[in-house]
Coordinates of C-alpha atoms and ligand atoms in Angstrom, one line a residue:
M1 CA 113.3 150.2 -38.2
K2 CA 110.5 148.0 -39.7
R3 CA 107.1 149.6 -39.7
V4 CA 103.9 147.6 -38.9
L5 CA 100.3 148.7 -39.1
I6 CA 97.9 146.9 -36.7
T7 CA 94.2 147.4 -37.1
G8 CA 92.0 146.8 -34.1
A9 CA 94.9 147.9 -32.1
A10 CA 92.8 148.9 -29.0
G11 CA 91.1 145.5 -28.9
F12 CA 91.9 142.5 -26.8
I13 CA 94.2 140.7 -29.3
G14 CA 95.3 143.8 -31.2
S15 CA 96.7 145.5 -28.1
H16 CA 98.7 142.4 -27.1
L17 CA 100.1 142.4 -30.7
C18 CA 101.1 146.1 -30.3
D19 CA 103.0 145.2 -27.1
R20 CA 104.8 142.3 -28.8
F21 CA 105.9 144.3 -31.9
I22 CA 107.0 147.2 -29.7
K23 CA 109.1 144.7 -27.7
E24 CA 110.6 143.3 -30.9
G25 CA 111.8 146.8 -31.9
Y26 CA 109.2 147.7 -34.6
H27 CA 107.7 151.1 -35.3
V28 CA 104.0 150.3 -34.6
I29 CA 101.0 152.2 -36.1
G30 CA 97.9 151.2 -34.2
M31 CA 94.5 151.9 -35.8
D32 CA 91.1 151.6 -34.3
N33 CA 87.7 153.3 -34.4
L34 CA 86.9 152.2 -30.8
I35 CA 83.5 150.7 -31.5
T36 CA 84.5 147.7 -29.5
G37 CA 88.1 148.5 -28.6
N38 CA 89.2 150.3 -25.5
I39 CA 91.9 153.0 -25.6
K40 CA 93.0 152.0 -22.1
N41 CA 94.5 148.9 -23.6
I42 CA 97.1 150.9 -25.4
E43 CA 97.4 154.0 -23.4
H44 CA 100.7 152.8 -21.9
L45 CA 102.2 152.9 -25.4
F46 CA 101.4 156.6 -26.1
P47 CA 104.6 158.1 -24.6
L48 CA 106.8 155.8 -26.9
K49 CA 108.4 157.4 -29.9
N50 CA 107.9 154.2 -32.0
F51 CA 104.2 154.0 -31.4
E52 CA 101.5 156.1 -33.2
Y53 CA 97.8 155.9 -32.9
Y54 CA 95.3 156.6 -35.7
H55 CA 91.6 156.9 -34.9
H56 CA 90.1 155.6 -38.1
D57 CA 87.3 153.4 -39.5
I58 CA 89.0 151.1 -42.0
T59 CA 85.8 150.6 -44.0
K60 CA 86.7 154.1 -45.4
F61 CA 89.8 154.7 -47.5
V62 CA 92.9 154.0 -45.4
H63 CA 95.9 156.3 -45.7
V64 CA 99.2 155.8 -43.9
P65 CA 102.1 158.0 -44.9
G66 CA 105.6 156.5 -45.3
Q67 CA 106.8 153.0 -45.8
L68 CA 105.0 149.9 -44.3
D69 CA 106.6 146.5 -44.0
Y70 CA 103.7 144.6 -42.4
I71 CA 100.0 145.0 -41.9
L72 CA 98.1 142.9 -39.3
H73 CA 94.4 143.2 -39.8
F74 CA 92.6 142.5 -36.4
A75 CA 89.8 145.0 -36.6
S76 CA 86.3 143.5 -36.2
P77 CA 83.5 143.1 -33.7
A78 CA 84.4 139.5 -32.5
S79 CA 82.0 138.4 -29.8
P80 CA 78.5 137.0 -30.7
I81 CA 76.6 139.8 -28.9
D82 CA 78.8 142.4 -30.6
Y83 CA 78.2 141.2 -34.1
L84 CA 74.5 140.8 -33.3
K85 CA 74.4 144.4 -32.2
M86 CA 76.5 145.6 -35.2
P87 CA 75.7 143.2 -38.1
I88 CA 76.3 145.7 -40.9
Q89 CA 79.6 147.0 -39.5
T90 CA 80.8 143.4 -38.9
L91 CA 80.1 142.6 -42.6
K92 CA 81.7 145.9 -43.8
V93 CA 84.9 145.6 -41.8
G94 CA 85.5 142.0 -43.0
S95 CA 84.8 142.9 -46.6
L96 CA 85.3 146.6 -47.4
G97 CA 87.8 147.1 -44.6
T98 CA 89.8 144.1 -45.8
H99 CA 89.7 145.3 -49.4
N100 CA 91.1 148.7 -48.3
L101 CA 93.9 147.1 -46.4
L102 CA 94.8 144.7 -49.2
G103 CA 95.0 147.7 -51.5
L104 CA 97.2 149.5 -49.0
A105 CA 99.4 146.5 -48.7
K106 CA 99.7 146.3 -52.5
S107 CA 100.6 150.0 -52.8
K108 CA 103.2 149.8 -50.0
N109 CA 104.5 146.4 -51.1
A110 CA 103.8 145.2 -47.5
R111 CA 103.1 141.7 -46.3
I112 CA 99.6 141.4 -44.8
L113 CA 98.3 139.0 -42.2
I114 CA 94.6 138.8 -41.7
A115 CA 92.8 137.5 -38.6
S116 CA 90.4 134.8 -39.6
T117 CA 88.5 132.5 -37.2
S118 CA 87.4 129.0 -36.3
E119 CA 83.9 130.4 -37.1
V120 CA 84.8 129.7 -40.8
Y121 CA 84.1 126.1 -39.8
G122 CA 80.7 127.0 -38.5
D123 CA 79.0 124.2 -36.5
P124 CA 81.6 121.7 -37.7
L125 CA 80.8 118.2 -38.9
V126 CA 84.5 117.3 -38.8
H127 CA 86.2 117.1 -35.4
P128 CA 88.9 118.3 -34.6
Q129 CA 88.9 121.0 -37.3
R130 CA 91.7 120.8 -39.8
E131 CA 92.5 123.6 -42.3
D132 CA 91.3 121.6 -45.2
Y133 CA 87.7 121.3 -43.8
W134 CA 85.4 123.7 -45.6
G135 CA 82.9 124.2 -42.8
N136 CA 79.2 124.1 -42.1
V137 CA 78.0 127.7 -41.9
N138 CA 74.5 129.1 -42.1
P139 CA 74.9 132.3 -44.2
I140 CA 71.7 133.9 -43.0
G141 CA 71.7 132.9 -39.3
P142 CA 72.6 135.4 -36.6
R143 CA 76.3 134.4 -36.8
G144 CA 76.3 134.5 -40.6
V145 CA 77.4 138.2 -40.5
Y146 CA 80.6 137.4 -38.9
D147 CA 81.3 133.9 -40.4
E148 CA 80.6 135.0 -44.0
A149 CA 82.5 138.2 -43.6
K150 CA 85.5 136.2 -42.4
R151 CA 85.0 133.7 -45.2
F152 CA 84.9 136.5 -47.8
Q153 CA 88.0 138.0 -46.1
E154 CA 89.9 134.8 -46.7
A155 CA 88.6 134.6 -50.3
I156 CA 89.7 138.2 -51.2
T157 CA 93.0 137.7 -49.4
M158 CA 93.8 134.6 -51.5
A159 CA 92.7 136.4 -54.6
Y160 CA 95.2 139.2 -54.0
H161 CA 97.8 136.6 -53.4
T162 CA 97.1 134.7 -56.5
F163 CA 96.2 137.6 -58.8
H164 CA 98.6 140.3 -57.6
G165 CA 101.3 138.1 -56.0
L166 CA 100.8 139.9 -52.7
E167 CA 102.5 138.4 -49.6
T168 CA 99.6 137.2 -47.5
R169 CA 99.1 135.2 -44.3
I170 CA 95.9 133.9 -42.8
V171 CA 95.5 132.8 -39.2
R172 CA 92.4 131.0 -38.1
I173 CA 92.0 131.9 -34.4
F174 CA 90.2 129.6 -32.1
N175 CA 88.7 130.8 -28.7
T176 CA 91.4 133.0 -27.0
Y177 CA 91.4 134.5 -23.5
G178 CA 93.5 136.6 -21.2
P179 CA 93.8 140.1 -19.7
R180 CA 92.0 142.9 -21.5
M181 CA 89.0 141.0 -22.6
R182 CA 86.1 143.3 -22.3
V183 CA 84.0 142.6 -19.2
E184 CA 80.7 143.0 -21.0
D185 CA 81.6 141.5 -24.3
G186 CA 79.2 138.6 -23.7
R187 CA 81.8 135.9 -24.3
V188 CA 81.8 133.0 -22.0
L189 CA 85.0 133.7 -20.1
P190 CA 84.3 137.4 -19.2
A191 CA 80.7 136.5 -18.4
F192 CA 81.7 133.7 -16.0
F193 CA 84.5 135.6 -14.3
S194 CA 82.4 138.7 -13.8
Q195 CA 79.4 136.7 -12.6
A196 CA 81.6 134.6 -10.2
I197 CA 83.3 137.7 -8.8
R198 CA 80.0 139.5 -8.3
G199 CA 78.5 136.5 -6.6
E200 CA 75.8 136.0 -9.3
G201 CA 74.6 133.1 -11.4
L202 CA 77.0 131.9 -14.1
T203 CA 74.8 131.8 -17.2
V204 CA 75.4 128.5 -18.8
F205 CA 73.7 128.3 -22.2
G206 CA 71.8 125.1 -23.0
E207 CA 72.9 122.2 -20.8
G208 CA 76.5 123.3 -21.2
N209 CA 77.5 120.2 -23.2
Q210 CA 78.9 122.2 -26.0
T211 CA 82.7 122.3 -26.1
R212 CA 85.3 124.9 -26.7
S213 CA 89.1 124.9 -26.6
F214 CA 90.7 127.9 -25.0
C215 CA 94.1 129.4 -25.9
Y216 CA 96.0 131.8 -23.7
V217 CA 96.6 135.1 -25.5
D218 CA 100.4 135.0 -25.2
D219 CA 100.5 131.7 -27.0
L220 CA 98.3 133.0 -29.7
V221 CA 100.5 136.1 -30.2
E222 CA 103.6 133.9 -30.5
G223 CA 101.8 131.8 -33.2
I224 CA 100.8 134.9 -35.1
Y225 CA 104.3 136.3 -34.9
R226 CA 105.8 133.1 -36.3
L227 CA 103.2 132.9 -39.0
L228 CA 103.9 136.5 -40.2
L229 CA 107.6 135.8 -40.5
S230 CA 107.1 132.4 -42.1
D231 CA 106.8 131.9 -45.9
Y232 CA 103.5 130.1 -45.7
H233 CA 100.5 131.7 -47.3
M234 CA 97.7 129.1 -46.7
P235 CA 95.4 129.3 -43.6
V236 CA 96.9 128.1 -40.3
N237 CA 94.9 127.2 -37.2
I238 CA 96.2 128.7 -34.0
G239 CA 94.5 127.5 -30.8
N240 CA 94.9 125.3 -27.8
P241 CA 93.6 121.7 -28.5
S242 CA 92.6 121.2 -24.8
E243 CA 88.9 120.8 -25.1
I244 CA 86.3 121.3 -22.3
T245 CA 82.5 121.4 -22.0
I246 CA 81.0 124.8 -21.0
I247 CA 79.6 123.3 -17.9
Q248 CA 83.0 122.0 -16.8
F249 CA 84.4 125.4 -17.6
A250 CA 81.9 127.1 -15.4
H251 CA 82.9 124.7 -12.5
E252 CA 86.6 125.5 -13.0
I253 CA 85.9 129.3 -12.7
L254 CA 83.6 128.7 -9.7
A255 CA 86.4 126.8 -8.0
L256 CA 89.0 129.4 -8.8
V257 CA 87.0 132.5 -7.7
D258 CA 85.6 130.7 -4.7
N259 CA 82.7 133.1 -4.0
P260 CA 80.1 131.2 -2.0
K261 CA 77.3 133.4 -3.5
A262 CA 78.2 132.3 -7.1
H263 CA 76.2 129.5 -8.6
I264 CA 75.1 128.1 -12.0
I265 CA 72.0 129.0 -13.9
Y266 CA 70.8 127.7 -17.2
N267 CA 69.7 129.9 -20.1
P268 CA 68.5 129.0 -23.6
L269 CA 71.2 127.9 -26.1
P270 CA 71.6 130.7 -28.8
I271 CA 70.7 129.8 -32.4
D272 CA 73.5 128.1 -34.4
D273 CA 75.8 127.8 -31.4
P274 CA 78.5 125.4 -32.5
K275 CA 78.3 122.1 -30.6
Q276 CA 82.0 121.4 -30.5
R277 CA 85.2 123.1 -31.4
Q278 CA 88.8 121.9 -31.2
P279 CA 91.7 123.0 -33.4
D280 CA 93.9 120.5 -35.2
I281 CA 97.3 122.2 -34.9
T282 CA 99.4 119.8 -36.8
K283 CA 100.2 122.5 -39.4
A284 CA 101.2 125.1 -36.9
K285 CA 103.5 122.5 -35.2
E286 CA 105.1 121.4 -38.5
I287 CA 105.4 124.7 -40.3
L288 CA 105.9 127.2 -37.4
G289 CA 107.4 124.8 -34.8
W290 CA 104.6 126.3 -32.6
M291 CA 102.5 124.8 -29.8
P292 CA 100.7 126.3 -26.8
K293 CA 102.7 126.5 -23.6
V294 CA 100.3 128.0 -21.1
D295 CA 97.9 125.4 -19.7
R296 CA 94.4 126.4 -18.7
S297 CA 95.0 126.4 -14.9
E298 CA 97.9 128.8 -15.3
G299 CA 96.1 131.0 -18.0
L300 CA 92.9 131.2 -15.9
L301 CA 94.9 132.3 -12.9
R302 CA 96.6 135.1 -14.8
T303 CA 93.3 136.2 -16.3
Y304 CA 91.6 136.1 -12.9
E305 CA 94.3 138.6 -11.6
Y306 CA 93.1 141.0 -14.4
F307 CA 89.4 140.5 -13.8
K308 CA 89.9 141.3 -10.1
T309 CA 91.1 144.7 -11.1
V310 CA 88.1 145.5 -13.3
V311 CA 85.2 143.8 -11.5
T312 CA 84.3 144.4 -7.9
R313 CA 83.6 141.5 -5.6
N314 CA 80.2 141.3 -3.9
Ligands
LIG401 N1 78.2 130.7 -23.3 C1 77.6 130.4 -22.1 N2 77.2 131.4 -21.3 C2 77.6 132.7 -21.6 C3 78.3 133.0 -22.7 C4 78.5 131.9 -23.6 O1 77.2 129.2 -21.8 O2 77.3 133.6 -20.7 C5 78.5 129.5 -24.2 C6 78.1 129.8 -25.7 O3 76.8 129.3 -25.8 C7 79.1 129.0 -26.4 C8 80.4 129.0 -25.5 O4 79.9 129.4 -24.3 O5 78.7 127.6 -26.5 C9 81.4 130.0 -26.0 O6 80.7 131.2 -26.3 P1 81.5 132.6 -26.7 O7 80.4 133.6 -26.8 O8 82.6 132.8 -25.7 O9 82.2 132.3 -28.1 P2 81.9 131.4 -29.3 O10 83.0 130.3 -29.2 O11 80.5 130.8 -29.3 O12 82.2 132.2 -30.5

């Protein structure tokens, strides 16, 4: 049985990855320190013989006994309000944490896939974003702690590949949504769903003309799975190219939740908020034969089912 270590296992994406690797017949070791993760996301795996949970902060030396075939590094605060609250931890997990995992991968002769992000493109001057675009990042702005940690993470991962011949994979994840997103994580989708369900104002930042492209989590997981098993070591964008303005997005959620008390309110635009974002997924199509299958109306419906179970309607 192949053994895989997944960091950030109790998080939104990490927990879906645990489910997928269990389903594929792997022995899964999930690791988390629960600063943003939620143990409930993986509790259903605890009775399984081929699942183990380690409570650990990966910025400290990481020890895993026995053989490891793969490491998937998904530990990090990932929403803007989380990394504003935890700037130092965000920098440490992307740098020291990644270094520890690369060292572990080297000692176990394991292949490692690291979770990078569309944030490496910053507020992009090229649209849509291709992997060969180097980005427009403010290193000392509020988002710098996340963006630069992830850029460093890519740099050290490539260095381990080049210098040590380590098998590495880098996925650049664009906005992703689905069940198990944290209600209070401040990201646009949990914010809008919880506000709409509670009959409150949906907090549109700025005029809502900024764009994002939202990918359903099952599509993302499929892309990551294919990338891990591919022989391609350069960064690959995984995301859904269907782009929408934030104000349109608010209207879609209002229509779906259909709560007469819900409405739109406008709040100031955060500093360095990227104006537009859309992945160019040519590489993923060509190299992995991957493209997203779940369109936004279907994905939002499935996600709404989840939010109904965790937010009470007013
Ligand atoms: N946003 C918003 N209202 C909210 C939360 C976010 O209008 O309550 C906007 C935010 O300014 C950004 C977009 O929605 O332009 C996506 O924000 P999110 O925090 O989900 O992630 P980002 O893509 O910025 O990392």
